[in-house]
Amino acid sequence: MSGKFIAFEGCEGAGKSTQMRLLSEYLQKRGVSHVVTREPGGGEISEAIRKVILNGKFTAMTDECEALLYAAARVQHLADTVAPALERGQLVLCDRYIFSSYAYQGGGRGLPRAFLEAINSYALEHFMPDVTLFLDIPPALAFDRKHGVDESDRMECAGEGFHARVYAAYKALLKEYPGKFVAVDCSGTKFETSAKIAAMLEERGLIPRG
Ligand code: TYD
């Protein structure tokens, strides 16, 4: 497959969608063919699974069921959207991927890594991103920026302790995957962050130099 695969990670409200939009505009201006997609979702079946996972009414969902649904949405999304785009030689920008499962279901929910690796083995073996960028903002600050919790979103409602564990798990993953999982300092304006991201991707040869 000739395309490149870039994933974006971060806590709720870290600004992933804004940064992905700014990068997409930058790529468009320069004629770089790309696809912007997200997890869970990015296709008809995966979007249907997303509605089940995030439904605020499903408070009885077990942690294992949650992890399996994310993994199921991921496999379908790879088949429907990511693989065809990579085969066409396009750049794929994906909002969340495998490290979300490690951080949220592993760090947040406390599920063992071995279980998460087993249910995500297809993605791990065939579709690891060329790089995953971590938009680094502590969850309390990010929730402030987005003006609080969305009560209808099951994951956002999981509590402060949960989101602190997710952030800590991301920090540990940065150490575990040097060069593959890379932090972006988001303390500046959104345009400063966007320029940093473009420069990082250019340096790695993932997008053409400006
Ligand atoms: P979304 O609305 O996309 O959140 P955000 O805007 O913060 O990206 O919802 C995705 C939610 O799913 C988010 O809370 C993170 C969570 N998630 C997991 O827990 N595990 C996963 O593997 C993935 C992909 C997402």
XYZ file of C-alpha atoms and ligand atoms in Angstrom:
235
model
C 0.000 0.000 0.000
C 1.492 3.287 -1.066
C -0.431 5.850 1.022
C 0.537 7.171 4.445
C -1.478 6.761 7.615
C -1.490 9.429 10.354
C -3.573 9.123 13.523
C -4.450 11.851 16.035
C -4.954 11.216 19.736
C -5.793 13.285 22.780
C -8.177 13.666 25.689
C -11.721 14.994 25.195
C -11.606 18.573 23.920
C -7.888 18.512 23.093
C -8.681 20.097 19.715
C -8.155 17.122 17.425
C -10.984 18.005 15.052
C -9.812 21.634 14.730
C -6.237 20.545 14.066
C -7.316 17.923 11.557
C -9.450 20.505 9.748
C -6.559 23.000 9.621
C -4.173 20.321 8.343
C -6.719 19.222 5.748
C -7.085 22.831 4.502
C -3.280 23.131 4.320
C -3.023 19.891 2.330
C -5.865 20.891 0.034
C -4.180 24.188 -0.817
C -1.070 22.268 -1.772
C -2.894 19.633 -3.794
C -2.105 16.685 -1.489
C -4.761 14.025 -1.957
C -6.055 12.889 1.449
C -8.959 11.439 3.387
C -10.147 12.679 6.797
C -11.864 10.056 8.903
C -12.590 9.128 12.509
C -12.978 6.326 15.024
C -15.285 4.951 16.076
C -17.034 5.579 12.758
C -15.830 6.632 9.333
C -18.254 4.377 7.428
C -21.907 3.339 7.567
C -21.524 0.220 9.727
C -18.848 1.741 12.020
C -20.980 4.865 12.526
C -23.879 2.599 13.573
C -21.584 0.844 16.083
C -20.459 4.299 17.316
C -24.069 5.200 18.199
C -24.332 2.071 20.363
C -20.985 2.639 22.121
C -21.525 6.309 22.972
C -25.246 6.099 23.835
C -25.587 7.663 27.297
C -28.506 5.310 28.111
C -26.329 2.178 27.981
C -24.897 2.527 31.471
C -24.902 -1.290 31.921
C -22.421 -1.893 29.079
C -19.517 -3.980 30.362
C -15.945 -2.781 29.833
C -15.206 -5.866 27.727
C -18.242 -5.247 25.511
C -17.138 -1.616 25.069
C -13.603 -2.679 24.063
C -14.929 -5.297 21.618
C -17.275 -2.770 19.988
C -14.395 -0.311 19.465
C -12.328 -3.136 17.961
C -15.229 -4.193 15.714
C -15.802 -0.626 14.501
C -12.051 -0.386 13.815
C -11.865 -3.514 11.628
C -14.869 -2.403 9.559
C -13.492 1.137 9.209
C -10.154 -0.248 8.011
C -11.908 -2.309 5.338
C -14.362 0.381 4.227
C -12.254 3.537 4.368
C -8.603 3.257 5.399
C -7.371 0.362 3.223
C -8.989 1.627 -0.021
C -7.535 5.134 0.540
C -4.037 3.755 1.241
C -4.299 1.561 -1.858
C -5.145 4.662 -3.918
C -1.949 6.216 -2.523
C -3.789 8.815 -0.439
C -2.805 10.238 2.908
C -5.210 9.136 5.653
C -5.828 11.421 8.648
C -7.668 9.471 11.334
C -9.228 10.992 14.452
C -8.327 8.371 17.133
C -7.024 4.846 16.605
C -5.488 1.974 18.549
C -3.865 4.126 21.282
C -7.375 5.330 22.240
C -8.206 1.717 23.112
C -5.005 1.360 25.145
C -5.603 4.684 26.946
C -9.398 4.533 27.499
C -10.131 0.812 27.824
C -6.674 -0.027 29.233
C -5.780 2.991 31.386
C -9.310 4.297 32.005
C -11.259 1.050 32.462
C -8.358 -1.084 33.654
C -8.624 -3.866 31.047
C -5.435 -5.921 30.558
C -3.218 -4.957 27.610
C -3.078 -8.603 26.454
C -6.864 -8.625 25.975
C -6.746 -5.351 24.009
C -3.876 -6.619 21.857
C -5.730 -9.849 21.121
C -8.975 -8.190 20.024
C -7.066 -5.586 17.987
C -4.569 -8.023 16.448
C -5.848 -7.461 12.897
C -5.248 -3.695 13.137
C -1.916 -4.161 14.937
C -0.585 -6.611 12.347
C -1.764 -4.884 9.185
C -2.444 -1.203 9.810
C -0.131 0.595 12.190
C -0.003 4.360 11.468
C 3.256 5.847 10.135
C 2.962 8.218 13.056
C 0.387 9.001 15.746
C 0.306 12.564 17.076
C -0.765 13.240 20.660
C -2.349 16.647 21.238
C -1.048 17.168 24.711
C -3.486 18.960 27.037
C -4.409 17.703 30.525
C -8.103 16.679 30.611
C -9.201 19.266 33.208
C -7.898 22.086 31.009
C -9.423 20.560 27.894
C -12.887 20.217 29.507
C -12.630 23.891 30.523
C -11.840 24.844 26.923
C -14.862 22.958 25.623
C -17.078 24.345 28.428
C -17.766 21.147 30.375
C -19.002 17.610 29.876
C -21.535 16.495 27.232
C -24.083 14.595 29.379
C -25.378 12.520 26.442
C -21.906 11.059 25.722
C -21.233 7.885 27.775
C -17.432 8.302 27.611
C -17.368 11.998 28.519
C -19.498 11.212 31.582
C -17.022 8.640 32.916
C -15.674 11.029 35.584
C -12.579 13.047 36.411
C -10.614 10.086 37.788
C -11.259 8.129 34.607
C -10.025 10.954 32.364
C -6.951 11.497 34.557
C -6.094 7.782 34.136
C -6.589 8.073 30.363
C -4.157 11.010 30.237
C -1.593 9.141 32.359
C -1.901 6.112 30.061
C -1.254 8.300 27.006
C 1.860 9.706 28.694
C 3.138 6.165 29.340
C 2.449 5.195 25.694
C 4.569 8.143 24.494
C 7.527 6.556 26.311
C 6.686 3.089 25.052
C 6.520 4.103 21.353
C 9.207 6.762 20.815
C 9.191 8.073 17.247
C 5.856 6.400 16.492
C 3.725 8.171 19.120
C 4.738 11.804 19.369
C 3.456 14.630 21.591
C 2.491 18.019 20.169
C 2.640 20.901 22.631
C -0.749 22.642 22.402
C -0.101 25.568 24.755
C -0.026 28.130 21.921
C -2.816 29.299 19.609
C -4.524 26.822 17.305
C -2.568 28.269 14.377
C 0.764 27.836 16.187
C -0.139 24.229 16.968
C -1.169 23.671 13.370
C 2.170 25.020 12.091
C 4.003 22.695 14.515
C 2.055 19.703 13.225
C 2.774 20.532 9.567
C 6.481 20.966 10.350
C 6.616 17.618 12.223
C 4.969 15.793 9.337
C 7.239 17.464 6.765
C 10.305 16.512 8.779
C 9.198 12.872 8.736
C 8.594 12.958 4.992
C 4.887 12.242 5.447
C 3.764 15.399 3.655
C 5.693 17.353 1.016
C 7.827 20.277 2.216
C 6.226 23.726 1.904
P -15.687 11.501 20.081
O -16.954 12.260 20.144
O -15.072 11.294 18.754
O -14.675 12.121 21.121
P -13.604 13.211 20.829
O -14.326 14.329 20.172
O -13.046 13.535 22.160
O -12.600 12.532 19.917
O -15.966 10.107 20.749
C -15.064 9.134 20.770
C -15.012 8.609 22.177
O -14.625 7.251 22.131
C -13.991 9.324 23.038
O -14.519 9.456 24.329
C -12.832 8.347 23.113
C -13.511 7.028 22.987
N -12.713 5.927 22.405
C -12.336 4.866 23.213
O -12.647 4.861 24.415
N -11.637 3.825 22.679
C -11.302 3.789 21.362
O -10.667 2.812 20.891
C -11.694 4.894 20.522
C -11.344 4.905 19.065
C -12.405 5.946 21.087
